[in-house]
Amino acid sequence: MTTTATPTTSAPVETGASPDRAAVRLAISSTPRPPVPGRVSTALTFGWRGMLKVKHVPEQLLDATVTPVMFVLMFTYLFGGAVAGSTGQYRDYLIPGILVMSVLFTTVYSGVALNTDVTKGVVDRFRSLPIWRPAPLVGSLLGDTVRYVIAGTVIIVLGVALGYRPGAGVVGAVAALALVVVFSFGLSWVFTTLGLLLRSPSAVLNSGFMAIFPLTFLSNIFVEPATLPGPLKAFVDVNPISTLATASRGLMEGNARVGDVVEVLAVAAGLTLVFATLTVRLYRSR
Amino acid sequence: MAAANRVGDSSLAIEAVGLAKNFGAVRAVRGVDLAVRRGSVYGVLGPNGAGKTTTIRMLATLIAPDAGHARVLGHDLVTEADAVRRSVSLTGQLASVDEDLNGRENLVLLGRLLGLGRRQAKLRAVELLEAFGLAEASGRLVKNYSGGMRRRLDLAASIVVTPELMFLDEPTTGLDPHARNQVWDIVRALVAEGTTILLCTQYLDEADQLAEGIAVIDEGRVIAEGTPARLKASVGNGSLHVRLLDPADREVAAALLTERLGSAQSKNPVQREADPAALSVTCSSGDAGAQAVAALGAAGVSVADFSLGQPSLDEVFLALTGRVPSDGADAKQEVSV
Ligand SMILES: Nc1ncnc2c1ncn2[C@@H]1O[C@H](COP(=O)(O)OP(=O)(O)O)[C@@H](O)[C@H]1O
Ligand SMILES: [Mg+2]
């Protein structure tokens, strides 16, 4: 017989128990509809979701910080003497720059996470809810901000462990971290835009790093641009990541130029204006 | 279709007229009319690519229609989208739960987003997890759930606050029969509590089990509409597959089966399959099919094996359109009679 039978009494092949019909009916009838929550509360709920992901999938945060940590160790001890005369001097130059790199790498994952939500259909559910429409985007970025703080703190702590002592102390380190996080908030909108345009999370990850990797290398994070050939130096000088690294060093040492800080904030505001608008528009029309 | 004449009828949960949507050159939905009575399950049956998901996405306000209009629970789809969202919930084709969260967190998240307090949301999550047989798995990450568990969590997430109308997009595609029955039970419980359901499916069997009315959709258009009984009657209620011990007996068997199972609608219901010893026949009921097999035996035709099933979507399509759905992907489903 080839009759395909529908098993009605066979044991469940999965670990979950069977739903209980009476309980299901009771559960269905038991909730009156509460009023729709406000925008802030909704965004904070999405922020909480982001936190839970840091807890459940810490690998993602690790992925983004492992490379910068390796760079700190490799560059300081391998090239430090050659590049800056002494390991200690190079370490002091490198740490505020790697702080920038570490946090910027983390921003790519904002786009990856959004794309994952789109491809898994989670976004469809959120968009069918009677909530403030940009709330999932705003809330996720709030949660991401916490990830940026963690990624930055890892580098600062590593630096201190290697003997780095910022001239402006804890205040300097916090100020530098804050500036980097604000800039990253702006930059992350670029990756959320990418997250809504590309087809898969890995496409976002790959193209994101393809963009951010050279941009961080073609900055003054690793070397003073003075020794670079003309066109390269010109690029490094206008690269906003260089300005961010310079401002980060300045804040750490307590001698930051106001112009640098203002420039960084302006770029962050510009990125947010353009790419947050784009992201929200793409998100609405998906 | 009926919908066109009754805009504003308060007994209808969905009334759509001429809904259409294009994606570039792809005409995904080309003028769909639907009239879904409040408190009923309405099935939208069609093969892959027919436009089911696009129709649901329009009705759930995720995408705006290019043409046509619709009222969902009395609210205009476009101008009163917020009011629509307040009373519907969507269970998408992909089980749209967050894989990086555990089951409980998924439900608490939805509860909070829908306006429940922290404590209320937690209590509600526990209640639903228990009712849906997920209490034990509540602390496990959803990425480690089986397909059936994931779908049940998805359904639970859709009723954290009980919706008046629920969109269900292929809720059992890819599930084993046991998990499928569990989902069907939940759907039946929802209906018993008064929720209206729009169910998209590729399985005639599923629509037959759950829906009171069915629209068959193909290439973005409704090509047939009616009760499951009426639709099935157009092809016969069952489908009998027989493989003979000796291929030489095939013509004798075909004549016998035609004589016993032929009817007014299908005078020549026998199809000769590629296998020279095999035949398939549509029949008016399982009983008739079983008796026909017995008759073969009595006439001295040895049967190697046989199966009796529901007509598949393919067979319904063949009857309605004269062709097999272009995609034809896994729409076939057999159930013992
Ligand atoms: N976002 C989209 N962009 C382009 N084409 C799409 C999109 N969504 C659906 N389609 C196309 O529209 C048609 C209908 O798709 P869909 O509504 O998903 O069908 P079903 O759910 O019945 O399988 C298909 O040809 C599909 O490829
Ligand atoms: Mg679909």
XYZ file of C-alpha atoms and ligand atoms in Angstrom:
651
model
C 0.000 0.000 0.000
C 1.270 3.429 -0.839
C -1.489 5.188 1.054
C 0.031 8.110 2.903
C -1.634 8.202 6.258
C -2.055 11.280 8.382
C -0.878 10.262 11.838
C -3.344 11.496 14.406
C -2.083 9.707 17.468
C 1.644 9.322 16.811
C 4.041 10.778 19.338
C 5.224 14.307 18.588
C 8.556 14.211 16.768
C 9.531 17.494 18.339
C 10.109 18.411 21.959
C 7.329 20.984 22.200
C 4.140 19.609 23.732
C 0.851 19.778 21.894
C -1.317 22.832 22.234
C -4.221 22.266 24.578
C -7.471 23.130 22.815
C -9.332 24.444 25.849
C -6.340 26.478 26.996
C -5.924 27.902 23.504
C -9.535 29.061 23.467
C -9.204 30.564 26.912
C -5.985 32.323 25.929
C -7.587 33.713 22.808
C -10.538 35.240 24.577
C -8.648 36.685 27.507
C -7.137 39.980 26.365
C -8.973 43.197 25.762
C -7.028 45.542 23.488
C -4.943 48.083 25.451
C -4.341 51.603 24.105
C -1.475 51.867 21.605
C 1.748 52.899 23.410
C 3.518 56.195 22.721
C 6.461 56.702 20.379
C 9.142 56.866 23.057
C 7.926 53.779 24.839
C 7.733 51.888 21.532
C 11.254 52.909 20.512
C 12.582 51.925 23.939
C 10.971 48.501 23.567
C 12.908 48.022 20.346
C 16.031 49.205 22.146
C 15.412 46.474 24.728
C 15.179 43.963 21.879
C 18.619 45.108 20.709
C 20.014 44.559 24.198
C 18.622 41.045 24.315
C 20.504 40.300 21.107
C 23.764 41.457 22.611
C 23.060 39.007 25.413
C 22.028 36.066 23.211
C 24.388 36.603 20.263
C 27.543 38.165 21.703
C 29.535 36.617 18.832
C 28.451 39.431 16.548
C 29.929 42.077 18.810
C 33.054 39.951 19.235
C 33.460 39.588 15.461
C 33.599 43.339 15.103
C 36.081 43.897 17.940
C 38.468 40.979 17.393
C 40.102 42.544 14.340
C 40.804 45.911 16.016
C 42.173 44.145 19.101
C 44.499 42.110 16.894
C 45.597 45.275 15.131
C 46.449 46.934 18.436
C 48.651 44.031 19.475
C 50.225 43.416 16.066
C 50.903 46.993 15.107
C 52.110 48.123 18.523
C 54.625 45.345 18.964
C 55.554 44.541 15.352
C 55.697 47.949 13.758
C 55.581 50.338 16.706
C 59.325 50.723 16.995
C 59.788 51.202 13.273
C 56.861 53.572 12.734
C 57.093 55.848 15.738
C 60.487 55.214 17.274
C 59.154 53.359 20.306
C 56.412 50.899 21.113
C 54.966 53.145 23.826
C 54.797 56.201 21.609
C 53.114 54.285 18.810
C 50.645 52.689 21.239
C 49.616 56.155 22.449
C 49.092 57.253 18.849
C 47.257 54.077 17.856
C 44.756 53.500 20.696
C 42.480 56.532 20.082
C 42.504 55.640 16.380
C 41.681 51.987 16.920
C 38.888 53.118 19.215
C 37.427 54.786 16.126
C 38.001 51.700 13.987
C 36.453 49.300 16.455
C 33.242 51.286 16.805
C 32.951 52.011 13.070
C 33.254 48.282 12.315
C 30.361 47.658 14.683
C 28.096 50.022 12.700
C 28.094 47.624 9.738
C 26.135 45.183 11.885
C 23.269 47.671 12.200
C 22.662 47.132 8.490
C 23.154 43.385 8.777
C 20.581 43.190 11.588
C 18.005 45.202 9.660
C 18.485 43.074 6.557
C 18.070 39.938 8.670
C 14.755 41.301 9.948
C 13.626 41.973 6.406
C 14.629 38.578 4.996
C 13.138 36.684 7.958
C 9.822 38.527 7.615
C 10.086 40.130 11.068
C 9.793 43.569 9.491
C 6.446 42.604 7.952
C 5.090 41.825 11.385
C 6.359 45.102 12.844
C 4.927 47.041 9.928
C 1.522 45.441 10.416
C 1.360 46.711 14.018
C -0.411 49.961 14.915
C 2.839 51.539 16.138
C 4.870 54.586 15.161
C 6.352 53.348 11.903
C 10.028 54.358 12.290
C 10.082 52.991 15.866
C 11.862 49.718 14.957
C 14.624 51.706 13.223
C 15.060 54.315 15.924
C 14.838 51.737 18.700
C 17.387 49.416 17.099
C 19.857 52.265 16.746
C 19.360 53.105 20.417
C 20.241 49.506 21.220
C 23.165 49.629 18.793
C 24.519 52.641 20.636
C 25.048 50.385 23.627
C 26.984 47.997 21.394
C 29.145 50.880 20.191
C 29.924 51.838 23.785
C 30.926 48.246 24.528
C 33.106 47.976 21.404
C 34.853 51.266 22.289
C 35.299 50.387 25.945
C 37.010 47.112 25.007
C 39.726 49.052 23.147
C 40.191 51.663 25.866
C 40.490 48.960 28.524
C 42.942 47.034 26.336
C 44.996 50.217 25.877
C 45.109 50.869 29.610
C 46.171 47.261 30.185
C 49.040 47.816 27.721
C 50.130 50.922 29.631
C 48.246 53.654 27.761
C 47.381 56.599 30.038
C 45.211 59.268 28.364
C 46.423 62.755 29.345
C 42.867 63.951 30.119
C 42.196 60.836 32.196
C 38.781 59.239 32.512
C 37.018 62.427 31.383
C 39.094 62.484 28.204
C 38.439 58.840 27.449
C 34.695 59.245 28.014
C 34.582 62.363 25.831
C 36.463 60.602 23.015
C 34.187 57.568 23.255
C 31.090 59.793 23.236
C 32.220 61.607 20.094
C 32.997 58.345 18.309
C 29.587 56.934 19.273
C 27.767 60.040 18.004
C 29.613 59.824 14.681
C 28.825 56.110 14.458
C 25.147 56.803 15.043
C 25.241 58.968 11.907
C 27.276 56.446 9.913
C 25.037 53.528 10.865
C 22.196 55.053 8.809
C 24.362 54.465 5.742
C 24.420 50.770 6.559
C 20.715 50.572 7.364
C 20.096 52.064 3.909
C 22.369 49.390 2.471
C 20.508 46.831 4.611
C 17.247 47.715 2.895
C 18.744 47.736 -0.600
C 20.706 44.487 -0.643
C 19.359 40.976 -0.805
C 20.972 39.125 2.064
C 22.637 39.792 5.419
C 25.962 38.481 4.118
C 25.796 40.835 1.132
C 25.397 43.718 3.571
C 28.255 42.426 5.710
C 30.591 42.013 2.744
C 29.873 45.273 0.991
C 29.806 47.100 4.330
C 33.303 45.944 5.203
C 34.465 46.464 1.640
C 33.606 50.136 2.168
C 34.625 50.663 5.787
C 37.891 48.709 5.692
C 39.732 50.835 3.105
C 38.229 54.008 4.542
C 39.705 53.291 7.957
C 43.063 52.339 6.430
C 43.148 55.426 4.239
C 42.948 57.627 7.311
C 45.447 58.722 9.927
C 44.452 55.879 12.278
C 47.703 53.975 11.682
C 50.214 56.527 10.408
C 50.756 60.270 10.292
C 49.875 61.271 6.737
C 52.978 63.506 6.448
C 55.036 60.692 4.897
C 52.400 59.648 2.343
C 52.607 60.376 -1.417
C 50.600 63.409 -2.598
C 47.246 62.054 -3.831
C 47.049 59.571 -0.964
C 47.807 62.291 1.564
C 45.136 64.493 0.010
C 42.579 61.722 0.440
C 43.611 60.953 4.009
C 43.375 64.651 4.877
C 39.782 65.017 3.656
C 38.639 61.633 5.005
C 36.266 62.466 7.891
C 37.543 59.367 9.677
C 40.919 61.120 9.958
C 39.257 64.137 11.535
C 37.419 61.819 13.921
C 40.675 60.062 14.886
C 42.425 63.405 15.377
C 39.565 64.711 17.514
C 39.559 61.455 19.486
C 43.296 61.828 20.215
C 42.763 65.468 21.159
C 39.961 64.658 23.576
C 41.992 61.865 25.157
C 44.890 64.261 25.699
C 42.723 67.276 26.615
C 43.943 69.391 23.672
C 41.268 68.800 21.026
C 40.622 71.509 18.453
C 37.031 72.757 18.586
C 37.035 72.872 14.782
C 37.692 69.125 14.549
C 34.927 68.269 16.997
C 32.476 70.556 15.201
C 33.425 69.044 11.851
C 32.814 65.525 13.152
C 29.431 66.502 14.574
C 28.500 68.233 11.328
C 29.374 65.157 9.250
C 27.368 62.986 11.658
C 24.389 65.333 11.342
C 24.698 65.367 7.548
C 24.869 61.569 7.329
C 21.845 61.277 9.607
C 19.855 63.815 7.623
C 20.470 62.143 4.272
C 20.611 58.472 5.164
C 18.037 58.391 7.972
C 15.597 59.959 5.521
C 16.527 57.404 2.877
C 16.272 54.526 5.329
C 12.853 55.591 6.579
C 11.590 56.076 3.045
C 12.846 52.652 1.885
C 11.451 51.060 5.016
C 7.987 52.517 4.479
C 7.767 51.482 0.862
C 9.056 47.953 1.204
C -18.361 39.031 -8.131
C -20.572 39.676 -5.123
C -18.146 42.138 -3.523
C -18.647 44.783 -6.151
C -22.281 45.412 -5.300
C -22.101 45.497 -1.548
C -19.508 48.045 -0.507
C -20.321 49.146 3.026
C -21.898 45.871 4.098
C -21.177 45.635 7.824
C -21.429 41.835 7.885
C -18.250 41.687 5.828
C -14.768 41.716 7.352
C -13.083 42.219 3.996
C -14.567 43.683 0.877
C -12.075 44.224 -1.884
C -12.827 45.375 -5.387
C -10.363 45.254 -8.241
C -7.187 45.150 -6.126
C -4.110 45.266 -8.332
C -0.373 45.490 -7.802
C 2.554 45.524 -10.213
C 6.222 45.072 -9.420
C 7.860 46.689 -12.398
C 6.822 44.548 -15.339
C 5.461 41.767 -13.124
C 1.686 42.031 -12.788
C 1.491 40.248 -9.455
C -2.200 40.928 -8.744
C -4.549 41.947 -11.550
C -7.902 42.864 -10.107
C -8.939 40.689 -7.187
C -12.423 40.945 -5.674
C -13.037 39.395 -2.283
C -15.989 39.372 0.087
C -15.220 37.737 3.415
C -17.984 37.345 5.979
C -17.173 38.299 9.580
C -16.428 35.278 11.743
C -15.615 32.973 8.843
C -12.490 31.404 7.447
C -11.993 32.311 3.830
C -9.431 30.431 1.799
C -7.373 31.867 -1.028
C -6.052 28.895 -2.933
C -3.411 29.124 -5.600
C -0.030 27.844 -6.762
C 3.292 29.528 -6.076
C 3.463 32.970 -7.638
C -0.319 33.324 -8.023
C -0.341 36.564 -6.042
C -1.553 35.327 -2.645
C 1.153 36.979 -0.545
C 0.893 40.224 -2.485
C -2.868 40.285 -1.882
C -2.370 39.723 1.841
C 0.348 42.371 2.003
C -2.040 44.880 0.467
C -4.892 43.950 2.795
C -2.596 44.165 5.840
C -1.528 47.693 4.728
C 2.105 46.713 4.095
C 2.007 47.838 0.488
C -0.415 50.194 -1.224
C -2.497 48.813 -4.101
C -1.879 50.317 -7.554
C -5.568 50.065 -8.343
C -8.811 49.051 -6.731
C -9.961 49.629 -3.193
C -10.886 47.670 -0.126
C -12.481 48.037 3.268
C -11.132 45.921 6.077
C -13.440 45.721 9.107
C -15.180 48.767 7.739
C -12.010 50.865 7.420
C -10.622 52.050 4.140
C -7.336 50.341 3.383
C -5.491 53.462 2.306
C -7.056 56.398 4.144
C -7.637 54.560 7.432
C -4.596 52.295 7.458
C -3.950 52.899 11.163
C -7.437 51.797 12.115
C -6.955 48.652 10.009
C -3.668 47.875 11.771
C -5.338 48.248 15.139
C -7.712 45.366 14.499
C -5.825 42.887 12.319
C -2.784 40.725 12.724
C -0.528 39.124 10.191
C 1.068 35.705 10.252
C 3.318 35.921 7.258
C 4.541 33.217 4.926
C 7.835 33.089 6.804
C 7.336 32.408 10.497
C 8.199 35.982 11.363
C 9.562 35.514 14.843
C 12.919 36.762 16.055
C 15.332 33.838 15.939
C 17.874 35.481 18.229
C 15.372 35.820 21.063
C 13.792 33.064 23.092
C 10.098 32.203 22.855
C 9.063 34.160 25.913
C 10.958 37.283 24.865
C 9.293 37.197 21.449
C 5.851 37.294 23.025
C 6.768 39.889 25.659
C 8.131 42.081 22.862
C 4.818 41.924 20.981
C 2.848 42.499 24.183
C 4.848 45.626 24.986
C 4.532 46.929 21.432
C 0.782 46.472 21.600
C 0.541 48.435 24.825
C 0.544 45.858 27.605
C 2.369 46.806 30.795
C 5.596 44.993 31.656
C 3.930 42.625 34.107
C 0.879 42.069 31.935
C 3.057 41.302 28.933
C 4.979 38.684 30.900
C 1.822 37.043 32.223
C 0.313 37.022 28.766
C 3.455 35.421 27.325
C 3.390 32.647 29.909
C -0.318 32.025 29.329
C 0.143 31.731 25.571
C 3.282 29.589 25.794
C 1.409 27.142 28.003
C -1.670 27.075 25.813
C 0.426 26.490 22.683
C 2.529 23.711 24.196
C 5.682 25.817 24.272
C 6.114 26.279 28.025
C 9.116 23.978 28.195
C 10.816 25.658 25.254
C 10.034 29.181 26.419
C 13.617 29.910 27.474
C 15.236 28.463 24.337
C 16.345 30.612 21.433
C 13.862 30.367 18.584
C 16.625 29.433 16.119
C 16.662 26.061 17.896
C 12.914 25.494 17.489
C 11.470 22.990 15.023
C 9.354 24.318 12.151
C 6.128 23.415 13.918
C 7.139 25.091 17.182
C 8.209 28.167 15.309
C 4.874 28.361 13.538
C 2.999 27.939 16.814
C 5.017 30.716 18.405
C 4.280 32.812 15.336
C 0.556 32.197 15.801
C 0.819 32.995 19.509
C 2.598 36.245 18.627
C -0.304 37.101 16.337
C -2.855 36.827 19.121
C -1.011 38.417 22.048
C -3.866 40.859 21.711
C -6.758 39.044 20.065
C -7.298 40.438 16.570
C -10.692 40.748 14.915
C -9.191 39.603 11.648
C -6.155 37.489 11.053
C -4.188 37.013 7.848
C -2.605 33.581 7.604
C -0.186 33.090 4.727
C 0.582 29.420 4.049
C 0.670 28.498 7.741
C 1.461 24.817 7.198
C 3.741 24.811 4.169
C 6.781 22.726 5.056
C 5.267 21.229 8.212
C 4.886 17.504 8.870
C 1.308 16.175 9.200
C 1.417 16.203 12.987
C 2.522 19.831 13.193
C -0.025 20.675 10.500
C -2.848 19.233 12.590
C -1.679 21.276 15.568
C -1.829 24.462 13.527
C -5.267 23.555 12.214
C -6.496 23.036 15.772
C -5.322 26.513 16.714
C -7.027 28.016 13.692
C -10.271 26.266 14.599
C -10.028 27.584 18.167
C -9.541 31.112 16.847
C -12.601 30.828 14.668
C -14.627 29.416 17.534
C -13.758 32.569 19.478
C -15.032 34.766 16.672
C -11.873 35.769 14.798
C -12.218 36.138 11.043
C -9.429 34.477 9.087
C -8.144 34.986 5.591
C -6.111 31.886 4.818
C -3.778 31.638 1.853
C -2.749 28.138 0.938
C -1.452 25.877 -1.813
C -3.321 22.895 -0.395
C -6.885 22.178 -1.439
C -7.032 19.850 1.523
C -6.215 22.663 3.950
C -8.788 25.033 2.508
C -11.282 22.177 2.572
C -10.567 21.443 6.248
C -10.805 25.023 7.441
C -12.533 27.375 5.053
C -16.195 28.031 4.474
C -15.513 29.782 1.174
C -12.629 29.521 -1.273
C -11.331 31.726 -4.036
C -8.991 29.978 -6.443
C -6.434 32.440 -7.706
C -4.083 32.129 -10.645
C -1.791 34.712 -12.229
C -3.227 37.473 -10.071
C -6.889 36.782 -10.791
C -9.701 34.907 -9.081
C -10.574 32.098 -11.481
C -13.168 30.319 -9.359
C -15.034 30.920 -6.171
C -17.351 28.875 -4.016
C -17.688 26.493 -1.130
C -15.082 23.723 -0.866
C -17.782 21.187 -1.688
C -18.677 22.951 -4.914
C -15.091 23.329 -5.996
C -14.287 19.734 -5.340
C -17.430 18.577 -7.066
C -16.090 20.191 -10.210
C -13.269 17.645 -10.216
C -14.737 14.845 -8.142
C -14.148 14.522 -4.431
C -11.326 12.084 -4.573
C -8.575 10.753 -6.645
C -7.696 7.074 -6.983
C -4.281 5.866 -8.112
C -3.964 2.211 -9.073
C -0.920 0.193 -10.132
C -1.617 -3.165 -11.703
C 0.446 -6.287 -11.377
C 0.304 -6.831 -15.136
C 0.473 -3.846 -17.544
C -1.454 -5.891 -20.082
C -4.543 -5.502 -17.898
C -4.502 -1.726 -18.146
C -7.161 -1.267 -20.814
C -9.508 -3.702 -19.124
C -9.029 -1.843 -15.868
C -9.525 1.541 -17.531
C -12.826 0.441 -19.037
C -14.007 -0.952 -15.733
C -13.044 2.165 -13.782
C -14.679 4.466 -16.332
C -17.847 2.465 -16.107
C -17.920 2.580 -12.302
C -16.590 6.052 -11.670
C -17.569 8.108 -14.710
C -20.147 10.767 -13.927
C -22.001 13.624 -15.546
C -19.113 16.070 -14.926
C -16.318 13.775 -15.927
C -17.405 11.168 -18.412
C -13.913 9.918 -18.986
C -12.101 10.320 -15.699
C -9.280 7.828 -16.272
C -5.768 9.055 -16.907
C -3.058 6.670 -18.040
C 0.159 7.478 -16.220
C 3.708 7.204 -17.520
C 4.143 3.908 -15.712
C 2.526 1.398 -18.140
C 0.854 -0.399 -15.242
C -0.579 2.721 -13.574
C -3.872 4.580 -13.816
C -5.410 7.475 -11.969
C -9.076 8.268 -11.742
C -11.076 11.051 -10.185
C -13.997 9.749 -8.195
C -16.998 11.280 -6.483
C -16.090 9.918 -3.050
C -13.651 7.732 -1.185
C -16.269 5.021 -0.906
C -16.813 4.918 -4.627
C -13.067 4.669 -5.139
C -12.732 1.821 -2.652
C -15.590 -0.078 -4.252
C -14.023 0.379 -7.664
C -10.793 -1.194 -6.427
C -12.777 -4.105 -5.041
C -14.524 -4.447 -8.390
C -11.164 -4.706 -10.168
C -10.231 -7.592 -7.911
C -13.563 -9.276 -8.491
C -13.045 -8.991 -12.255
C -9.719 -10.793 -11.951
C -7.461 -7.757 -12.443
C -4.617 -7.992 -9.922
C -3.804 -4.723 -8.201
C -0.184 -4.272 -7.054
C -1.042 -1.239 -4.967
C -3.412 1.691 -4.856
C -3.912 4.942 -3.019
C -6.950 7.079 -2.480
C -6.555 10.768 -1.895
C -8.044 14.209 -2.158
C -7.768 15.754 -5.579
C -4.623 17.847 -5.501
C -4.436 21.505 -6.381
C -2.963 20.335 -9.691
C -6.098 18.377 -10.458
C -8.374 21.266 -9.485
C -6.336 23.480 -11.739
C -6.476 21.049 -14.574
C -10.253 20.975 -14.238
C -10.583 24.774 -14.000
C -8.043 25.939 -16.510
C -7.246 22.925 -18.621
C -3.584 23.127 -17.616
C -1.330 22.218 -14.719
C -0.055 25.224 -12.729
C 3.130 26.437 -14.366
C 5.141 25.995 -11.219
C 3.389 22.919 -9.876
C 5.703 22.871 -6.868
C 4.800 20.507 -4.077
C 1.124 21.306 -4.241
C 0.244 17.653 -4.148
C -0.928 16.240 -0.907
C -2.497 12.924 -0.202
C -4.607 11.911 2.721
C -5.822 8.432 3.405
C -9.543 7.915 3.111
N 8.687 42.589 -3.996
C 8.534 42.012 -5.211
N 9.253 42.459 -6.272
C 9.100 41.910 -7.489
N 8.264 40.905 -7.767
C 7.516 40.408 -6.771
C 7.620 40.935 -5.443
N 6.755 40.249 -4.650
C 6.145 39.346 -5.452
N 6.602 39.439 -6.724
C 6.136 38.631 -7.864
O 4.734 38.709 -7.915
C 4.152 37.457 -8.222
C 3.206 37.049 -7.118
O 3.946 36.734 -5.956
P 3.297 36.349 -4.569
O 2.224 37.306 -4.240
O 4.401 36.197 -3.602
O 2.652 34.924 -4.917
P 2.236 33.726 -3.945
O 2.231 34.241 -2.551
O 0.884 33.332 -4.431
O 3.232 32.637 -4.154
C 5.307 36.498 -8.441
O 5.570 36.447 -9.820
C 6.438 37.151 -7.689
O 7.672 36.818 -8.279
Mg 3.267 33.546 -0.991
